[in-house]
Each structure stands twice: as C-alpha cells, then as structure tokens.
mmCIF file of C-alpha atoms in Angstrom:
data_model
loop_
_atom_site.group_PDB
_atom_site.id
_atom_site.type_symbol
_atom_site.label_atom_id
_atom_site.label_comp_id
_atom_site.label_asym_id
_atom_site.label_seq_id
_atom_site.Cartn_x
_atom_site.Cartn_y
_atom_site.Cartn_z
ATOM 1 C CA UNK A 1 15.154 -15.205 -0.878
ATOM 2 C CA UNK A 2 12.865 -13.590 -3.395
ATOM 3 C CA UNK A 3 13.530 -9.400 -3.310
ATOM 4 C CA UNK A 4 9.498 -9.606 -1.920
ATOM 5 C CA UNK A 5 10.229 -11.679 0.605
ATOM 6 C CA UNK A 6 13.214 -9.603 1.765
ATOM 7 C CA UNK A 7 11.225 -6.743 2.069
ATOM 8 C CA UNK A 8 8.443 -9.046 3.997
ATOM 9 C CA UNK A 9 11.494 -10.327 5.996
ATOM 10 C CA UNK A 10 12.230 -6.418 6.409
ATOM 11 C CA UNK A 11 8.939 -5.474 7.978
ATOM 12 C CA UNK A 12 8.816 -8.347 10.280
ATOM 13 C CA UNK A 13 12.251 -8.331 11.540
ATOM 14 C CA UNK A 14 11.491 -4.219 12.300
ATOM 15 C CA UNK A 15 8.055 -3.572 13.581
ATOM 16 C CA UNK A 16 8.820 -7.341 15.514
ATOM 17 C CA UNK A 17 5.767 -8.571 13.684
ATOM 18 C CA UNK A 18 4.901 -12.260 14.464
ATOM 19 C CA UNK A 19 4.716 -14.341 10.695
ATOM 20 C CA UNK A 20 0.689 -14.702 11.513
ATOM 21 C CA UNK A 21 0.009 -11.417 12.161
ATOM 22 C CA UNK A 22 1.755 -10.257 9.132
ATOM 23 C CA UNK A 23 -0.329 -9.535 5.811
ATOM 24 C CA UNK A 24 0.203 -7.462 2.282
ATOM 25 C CA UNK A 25 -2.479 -5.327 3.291
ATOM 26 C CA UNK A 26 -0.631 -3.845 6.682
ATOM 27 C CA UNK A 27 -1.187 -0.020 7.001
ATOM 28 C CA UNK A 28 0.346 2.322 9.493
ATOM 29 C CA UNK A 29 -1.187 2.585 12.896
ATOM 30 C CA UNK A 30 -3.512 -0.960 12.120
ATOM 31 C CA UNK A 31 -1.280 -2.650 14.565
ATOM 32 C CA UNK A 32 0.401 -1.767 17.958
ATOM 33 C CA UNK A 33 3.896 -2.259 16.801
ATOM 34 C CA UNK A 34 3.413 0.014 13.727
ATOM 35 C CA UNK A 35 3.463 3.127 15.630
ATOM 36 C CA UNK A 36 5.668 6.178 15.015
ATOM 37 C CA UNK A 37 9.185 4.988 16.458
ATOM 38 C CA UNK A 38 8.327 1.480 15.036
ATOM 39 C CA UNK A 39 7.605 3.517 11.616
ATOM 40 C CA UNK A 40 11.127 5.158 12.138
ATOM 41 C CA UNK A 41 12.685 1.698 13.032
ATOM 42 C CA UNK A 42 11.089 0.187 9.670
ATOM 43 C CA UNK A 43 12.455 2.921 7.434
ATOM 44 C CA UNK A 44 16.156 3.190 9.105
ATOM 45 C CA UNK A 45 16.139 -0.947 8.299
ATOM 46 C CA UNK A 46 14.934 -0.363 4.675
ATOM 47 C CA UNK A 47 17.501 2.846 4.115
ATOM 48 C CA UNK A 48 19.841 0.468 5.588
ATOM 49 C CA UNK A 49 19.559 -2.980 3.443
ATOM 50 C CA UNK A 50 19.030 -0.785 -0.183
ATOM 51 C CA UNK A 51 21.322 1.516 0.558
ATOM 52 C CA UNK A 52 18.820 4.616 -0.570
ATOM 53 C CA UNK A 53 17.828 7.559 1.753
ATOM 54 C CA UNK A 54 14.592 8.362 1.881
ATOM 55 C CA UNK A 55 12.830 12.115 1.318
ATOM 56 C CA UNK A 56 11.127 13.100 4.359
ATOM 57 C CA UNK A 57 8.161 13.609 2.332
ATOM 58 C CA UNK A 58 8.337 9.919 1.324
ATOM 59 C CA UNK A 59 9.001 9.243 5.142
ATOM 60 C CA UNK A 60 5.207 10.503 5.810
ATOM 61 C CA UNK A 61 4.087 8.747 2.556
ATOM 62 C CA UNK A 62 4.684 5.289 3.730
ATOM 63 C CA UNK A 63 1.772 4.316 5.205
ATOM 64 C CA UNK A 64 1.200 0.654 4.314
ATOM 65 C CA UNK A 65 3.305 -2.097 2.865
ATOM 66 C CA UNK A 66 2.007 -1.709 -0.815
ATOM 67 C CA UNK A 67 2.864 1.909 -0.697
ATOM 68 C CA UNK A 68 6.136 1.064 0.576
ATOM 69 C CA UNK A 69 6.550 -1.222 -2.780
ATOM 70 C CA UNK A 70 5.289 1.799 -4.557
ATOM 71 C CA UNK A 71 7.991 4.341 -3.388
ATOM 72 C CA UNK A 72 10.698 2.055 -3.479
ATOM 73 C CA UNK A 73 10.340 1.818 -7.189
ATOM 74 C CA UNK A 74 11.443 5.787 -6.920
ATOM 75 C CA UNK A 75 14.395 4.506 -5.921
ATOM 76 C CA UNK A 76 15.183 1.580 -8.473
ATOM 77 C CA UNK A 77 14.393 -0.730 -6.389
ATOM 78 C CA UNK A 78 11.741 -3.275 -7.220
ATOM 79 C CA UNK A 79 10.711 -5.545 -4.632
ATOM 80 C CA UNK A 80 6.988 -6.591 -6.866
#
C-alpha cells in the first residue's frame, strides 16, 4: 500500500467514510461524518499510525485532506 493510499485508508477507516463518498478534495464540515469528534477521531488515528503529535495549532489547521498532506510534511512525513 502506497504511503497515499494509507493516509486515504486513514481517513476512511476514521471519519467511517464509504470508498464512493470519499474524494481528494474532502474539507472539514463538507460531510456529516467530518464533524468535530470525527475531526478528533481522524487526527488521534494519524498521531497514532506516524507516530508524530500534532500542535494544537496544526489540530485547527487541518481542514481538508490536501492540507492534511501539507502539514504532515512538517513532520517528515510525506504521504504525496
């Protein structure tokens, strides 16, 4: 599994996110399950699988899946 698709796999698996509803362009609060304890649930799961820990300004930063990419690559961790 491609580091991408992990972090796809990541999003799914966490906000319970059905393959077709899924798409690169997600943003926080476009869909029902991306509300705030889903957000919370979605960042605990990334902490969690690249061992990071996110700043809580970062926290309220990630509002979409590309911005997710974006401040992962703080963290060394490239998921592109």
């Amino acid at each position: 599994m491609s580091d991408k698709q992990k972090y796809k796999s990541l999003f799914m698996k966490s906000l319970s996110i059905e393959p077709e509803k899924f798409n690169e362009n997600l943003k926080y609060n476009e869909i029902d399950e991306w509300d705030s304890i889903g957000h919370m649930s979605l960042i605990a799961a990334i902490e969690e699988e690249y061992k990071i820990t996110f700043e809580t300004d970062d926290i309220v930063d990630f509002s979409s899946f590309k911005k997710g990419i974006e401040l992962l690559k703080k963290y060394n961790v490239n998921v592109a």
